[in-house]
mmCIF file of C-alpha atoms in Angstrom:
data_model
loop_
_atom_site.group_PDB
_atom_site.id
_atom_site.type_symbol
_atom_site.label_atom_id
_atom_site.label_comp_id
_atom_site.label_asym_id
_atom_site.label_seq_id
_atom_site.Cartn_x
_atom_site.Cartn_y
_atom_site.Cartn_z
ATOM 1 C CA UNK A 1 81.421 97.963 82.599
ATOM 2 C CA UNK A 2 81.961 94.296 81.802
ATOM 3 C CA UNK A 3 84.622 91.608 81.985
ATOM 4 C CA UNK A 4 86.066 90.247 78.755
ATOM 5 C CA UNK A 5 88.059 87.007 78.567
ATOM 6 C CA UNK A 6 90.435 86.496 75.655
ATOM 7 C CA UNK A 7 90.134 82.735 75.278
ATOM 8 C CA UNK A 8 91.544 80.140 75.318
ATOM 9 C CA UNK A 9 94.217 79.985 77.997
ATOM 10 C CA UNK A 10 96.962 77.542 77.017
ATOM 11 C CA UNK A 11 96.305 75.186 79.919
ATOM 12 C CA UNK A 12 92.845 73.570 79.896
ATOM 13 C CA UNK A 13 92.486 73.729 83.704
ATOM 14 C CA UNK A 14 93.194 77.493 83.677
ATOM 15 C CA UNK A 15 90.689 77.994 80.854
ATOM 16 C CA UNK A 16 87.968 76.031 82.656
ATOM 17 C CA UNK A 17 88.705 77.830 85.930
ATOM 18 C CA UNK A 18 88.362 81.228 84.216
ATOM 19 C CA UNK A 19 85.000 80.139 82.766
ATOM 20 C CA UNK A 20 83.796 79.023 86.224
ATOM 21 C CA UNK A 21 84.889 82.324 87.785
ATOM 22 C CA UNK A 22 83.187 84.367 85.062
ATOM 23 C CA UNK A 23 79.942 82.411 85.547
ATOM 24 C CA UNK A 24 80.196 82.972 89.304
ATOM 25 C CA UNK A 25 80.802 86.715 88.874
ATOM 26 C CA UNK A 26 77.793 86.935 86.593
ATOM 27 C CA UNK A 27 75.514 84.813 88.793
ATOM 28 C CA UNK A 28 76.580 86.122 92.221
ATOM 29 C CA UNK A 29 77.261 89.767 91.416
ATOM 30 C CA UNK A 30 75.379 90.492 88.181
ATOM 31 C CA UNK A 31 78.554 91.463 86.320
ATOM 32 C CA UNK A 32 78.323 91.308 82.536
ATOM 33 C CA UNK A 33 80.842 88.885 81.011
ATOM 34 C CA UNK A 34 81.883 88.072 77.460
ATOM 35 C CA UNK A 35 84.469 86.058 75.588
ATOM 36 C CA UNK A 36 86.573 86.790 72.532
ATOM 37 C CA UNK A 37 87.902 83.422 71.372
ATOM 38 C CA UNK A 38 91.202 84.205 69.726
ATOM 39 C CA UNK A 39 92.890 80.818 70.181
ATOM 40 C CA UNK A 40 90.295 78.039 70.330
ATOM 41 C CA UNK A 41 91.999 75.006 71.872
ATOM 42 C CA UNK A 42 89.579 73.429 74.331
ATOM 43 C CA UNK A 43 86.303 72.663 72.577
ATOM 44 C CA UNK A 44 82.992 74.492 72.587
ATOM 45 C CA UNK A 45 81.933 76.850 75.363
ATOM 46 C CA UNK A 46 78.379 76.007 76.375
ATOM 47 C CA UNK A 47 75.958 77.515 78.875
ATOM 48 C CA UNK A 48 77.940 80.731 79.186
ATOM 49 C CA UNK A 49 75.887 83.697 80.486
ATOM 50 C CA UNK A 50 77.435 86.237 78.094
ATOM 51 C CA UNK A 51 78.338 86.696 74.475
ATOM 52 C CA UNK A 52 80.977 84.416 72.932
ATOM 53 C CA UNK A 53 82.623 85.737 69.751
ATOM 54 C CA UNK A 54 85.425 84.546 67.500
ATOM 55 C CA UNK A 55 88.206 87.027 66.785
ATOM 56 C CA UNK A 56 91.789 87.119 65.641
ATOM 57 C CA UNK A 57 94.584 88.299 67.945
ATOM 58 C CA UNK A 58 95.319 91.088 65.446
ATOM 59 C CA UNK A 59 91.713 92.344 65.488
ATOM 60 C CA UNK A 60 91.601 92.274 69.299
ATOM 61 C CA UNK A 61 94.928 94.088 69.558
ATOM 62 C CA UNK A 62 93.779 96.818 67.154
ATOM 63 C CA UNK A 63 90.350 97.213 68.802
ATOM 64 C CA UNK A 64 91.253 96.927 72.493
ATOM 65 C CA UNK A 65 94.936 97.408 73.164
ATOM 66 C CA UNK A 66 96.733 99.483 70.540
ATOM 67 C CA UNK A 67 96.793 103.257 71.093
ATOM 68 C CA UNK A 68 94.553 102.953 74.182
ATOM 69 C CA UNK A 69 95.464 105.881 76.470
ATOM 70 C CA UNK A 70 93.299 104.682 79.375
ATOM 71 C CA UNK A 71 94.968 101.277 79.288
ATOM 72 C CA UNK A 72 98.461 102.777 78.992
ATOM 73 C CA UNK A 73 97.817 104.642 82.249
ATOM 74 C CA UNK A 74 96.425 101.664 84.158
ATOM 75 C CA UNK A 75 98.827 98.818 83.362
ATOM 76 C CA UNK A 76 102.524 98.211 83.395
ATOM 77 C CA UNK A 77 104.101 97.294 80.968
ATOM 78 C CA UNK A 78 102.480 99.129 78.068
ATOM 79 C CA UNK A 79 100.191 97.058 75.824
ATOM 80 C CA UNK A 80 102.789 96.948 73.052
ATOM 81 C CA UNK A 81 105.323 95.512 75.531
ATOM 82 C CA UNK A 82 102.901 93.299 77.457
ATOM 83 C CA UNK A 83 101.051 91.687 74.574
ATOM 84 C CA UNK A 84 103.720 91.573 71.856
ATOM 85 C CA UNK A 85 106.391 89.114 72.845
ATOM 86 C CA UNK A 86 109.195 88.397 70.424
ATOM 87 C CA UNK A 87 107.208 90.072 67.646
ATOM 88 C CA UNK A 88 104.169 87.829 68.172
ATOM 89 C CA UNK A 89 100.852 88.774 69.779
ATOM 90 C CA UNK A 90 100.307 86.949 73.075
ATOM 91 C CA UNK A 91 96.824 87.884 74.315
ATOM 92 C CA UNK A 92 95.010 84.573 74.882
ATOM 93 C CA UNK A 93 94.323 83.723 78.519
ATOM 94 C CA UNK A 94 94.052 87.348 79.680
ATOM 95 C CA UNK A 95 91.035 89.278 80.940
ATOM 96 C CA UNK A 96 90.015 92.917 80.613
ATOM 97 C CA UNK A 97 87.637 95.427 82.172
ATOM 98 C CA UNK A 98 85.687 97.161 79.402
ATOM 99 C CA UNK A 99 83.656 100.341 79.949
ATOM 100 C CA UNK A 100 80.200 100.993 78.528
ATOM 101 C CA UNK A 101 81.691 102.677 75.441
ATOM 102 C CA UNK A 102 83.746 99.558 74.645
ATOM 103 C CA UNK A 103 87.128 100.917 75.773
ATOM 104 C CA UNK A 104 89.388 98.580 77.734
ATOM 105 C CA UNK A 105 90.209 100.337 81.003
ATOM 106 C CA UNK A 106 92.394 97.599 82.498
ATOM 107 C CA UNK A 107 93.797 94.267 81.318
ATOM 108 C CA UNK A 108 95.851 91.524 82.883
ATOM 109 C CA UNK A 109 99.253 91.156 81.270
ATOM 110 C CA UNK A 110 100.013 87.644 82.519
ATOM 111 C CA UNK A 111 97.390 85.049 81.625
ATOM 112 C CA UNK A 112 97.846 82.370 84.280
ATOM 113 C CA UNK A 113 98.726 81.992 87.911
ATOM 114 C CA UNK A 114 101.469 84.108 89.477
ATOM 115 C CA UNK A 115 103.465 80.956 90.246
ATOM 116 C CA UNK A 116 106.592 81.040 88.151
ATOM 117 C CA UNK A 117 106.274 84.718 87.332
ATOM 118 C CA UNK A 118 107.835 85.904 90.610
ATOM 119 C CA UNK A 119 106.516 87.897 93.569
ATOM 120 C CA UNK A 120 104.651 91.140 93.131
ATOM 121 C CA UNK A 121 102.835 90.276 89.888
ATOM 122 C CA UNK A 122 99.544 89.185 91.427
ATOM 123 C CA UNK A 123 97.801 92.316 90.114
ATOM 124 C CA UNK A 124 98.898 91.452 86.573
ATOM 125 C CA UNK A 125 97.531 87.917 86.265
ATOM 126 C CA UNK A 126 94.097 87.047 84.938
ATOM 127 C CA UNK A 127 93.538 84.307 87.492
ATOM 128 C CA UNK A 128 94.501 86.365 90.551
ATOM 129 C CA UNK A 129 92.280 89.232 89.407
ATOM 130 C CA UNK A 130 89.247 87.004 88.824
ATOM 131 C CA UNK A 131 89.703 85.032 92.046
ATOM 132 C CA UNK A 132 90.050 88.274 93.997
ATOM 133 C CA UNK A 133 86.888 89.867 92.642
ATOM 134 C CA UNK A 134 84.880 86.632 92.760
ATOM 135 C CA UNK A 135 85.474 86.648 96.519
ATOM 136 C CA UNK A 136 85.045 90.385 97.118
ATOM 137 C CA UNK A 137 84.437 92.469 93.983
ATOM 138 C CA UNK A 138 84.612 95.769 95.858
ATOM 139 C CA UNK A 139 88.327 95.158 96.466
ATOM 140 C CA UNK A 140 89.098 95.724 92.785
ATOM 141 C CA UNK A 141 86.178 97.668 91.370
ATOM 142 C CA UNK A 142 82.956 99.252 92.544
ATOM 143 C CA UNK A 143 80.073 96.794 92.143
ATOM 144 C CA UNK A 144 77.606 99.677 91.796
ATOM 145 C CA UNK A 145 79.214 101.425 88.823
ATOM 146 C CA UNK A 146 82.044 98.960 88.017
ATOM 147 C CA UNK A 147 84.670 101.712 88.291
ATOM 148 C CA UNK A 148 88.214 100.328 88.582
ATOM 149 C CA UNK A 149 89.696 100.926 92.051
ATOM 150 C CA UNK A 150 93.203 101.054 93.463
ATOM 151 C CA UNK A 151 92.142 98.793 96.323
ATOM 152 C CA UNK A 152 92.521 101.104 99.317
ATOM 153 C CA UNK A 153 89.407 103.250 98.854
ATOM 154 C CA UNK A 154 86.546 103.282 101.360
ATOM 155 C CA UNK A 155 84.227 105.068 98.931
ATOM 156 C CA UNK A 156 84.116 104.809 95.169
ATOM 157 C CA UNK A 157 85.612 107.992 93.681
ATOM 158 C CA UNK A 158 83.291 107.624 90.690
ATOM 159 C CA UNK A 159 79.860 107.174 92.290
ATOM 160 C CA UNK A 160 80.487 107.663 96.027
ATOM 161 C CA UNK A 161 79.212 104.216 97.074
ATOM 162 C CA UNK A 162 80.599 102.843 100.311
ATOM 163 C CA UNK A 163 82.842 99.865 99.593
ATOM 164 C CA UNK A 164 82.570 96.689 101.651
#
């Protein structure tokens, strides 16, 4: 499994912070990272440890989000509600967990910090997710097999590894 960032977040500081967290996750925990640049706003991305591709929001939506049963079961609201706002695709700034077959298993539905979005949305924001796993990846997914977790497991239900 790998982490995919749909760049660029609207706010430069958020974008740069996401890049730093992705580099840290790659360097400290060996997690594969990649970027789909769907809204290039903040200059070139250099010295990134994963693949950086250009894509359109429409192509990303069709490939990753639309008619994705696994994603429909793991996020609230549904992808069509969470990423289509007022008839326009709003994907940039979010992150996703992608399995080895290329299927998105989980995605943030709010790109920035939880501030301003109200309490209880911390599990939906890209920044909260990345900051949480950069500190302790086993709280959100198993580092051994990168299986997405609920957060209260002591052992990974996928591979059986003890979680720290």
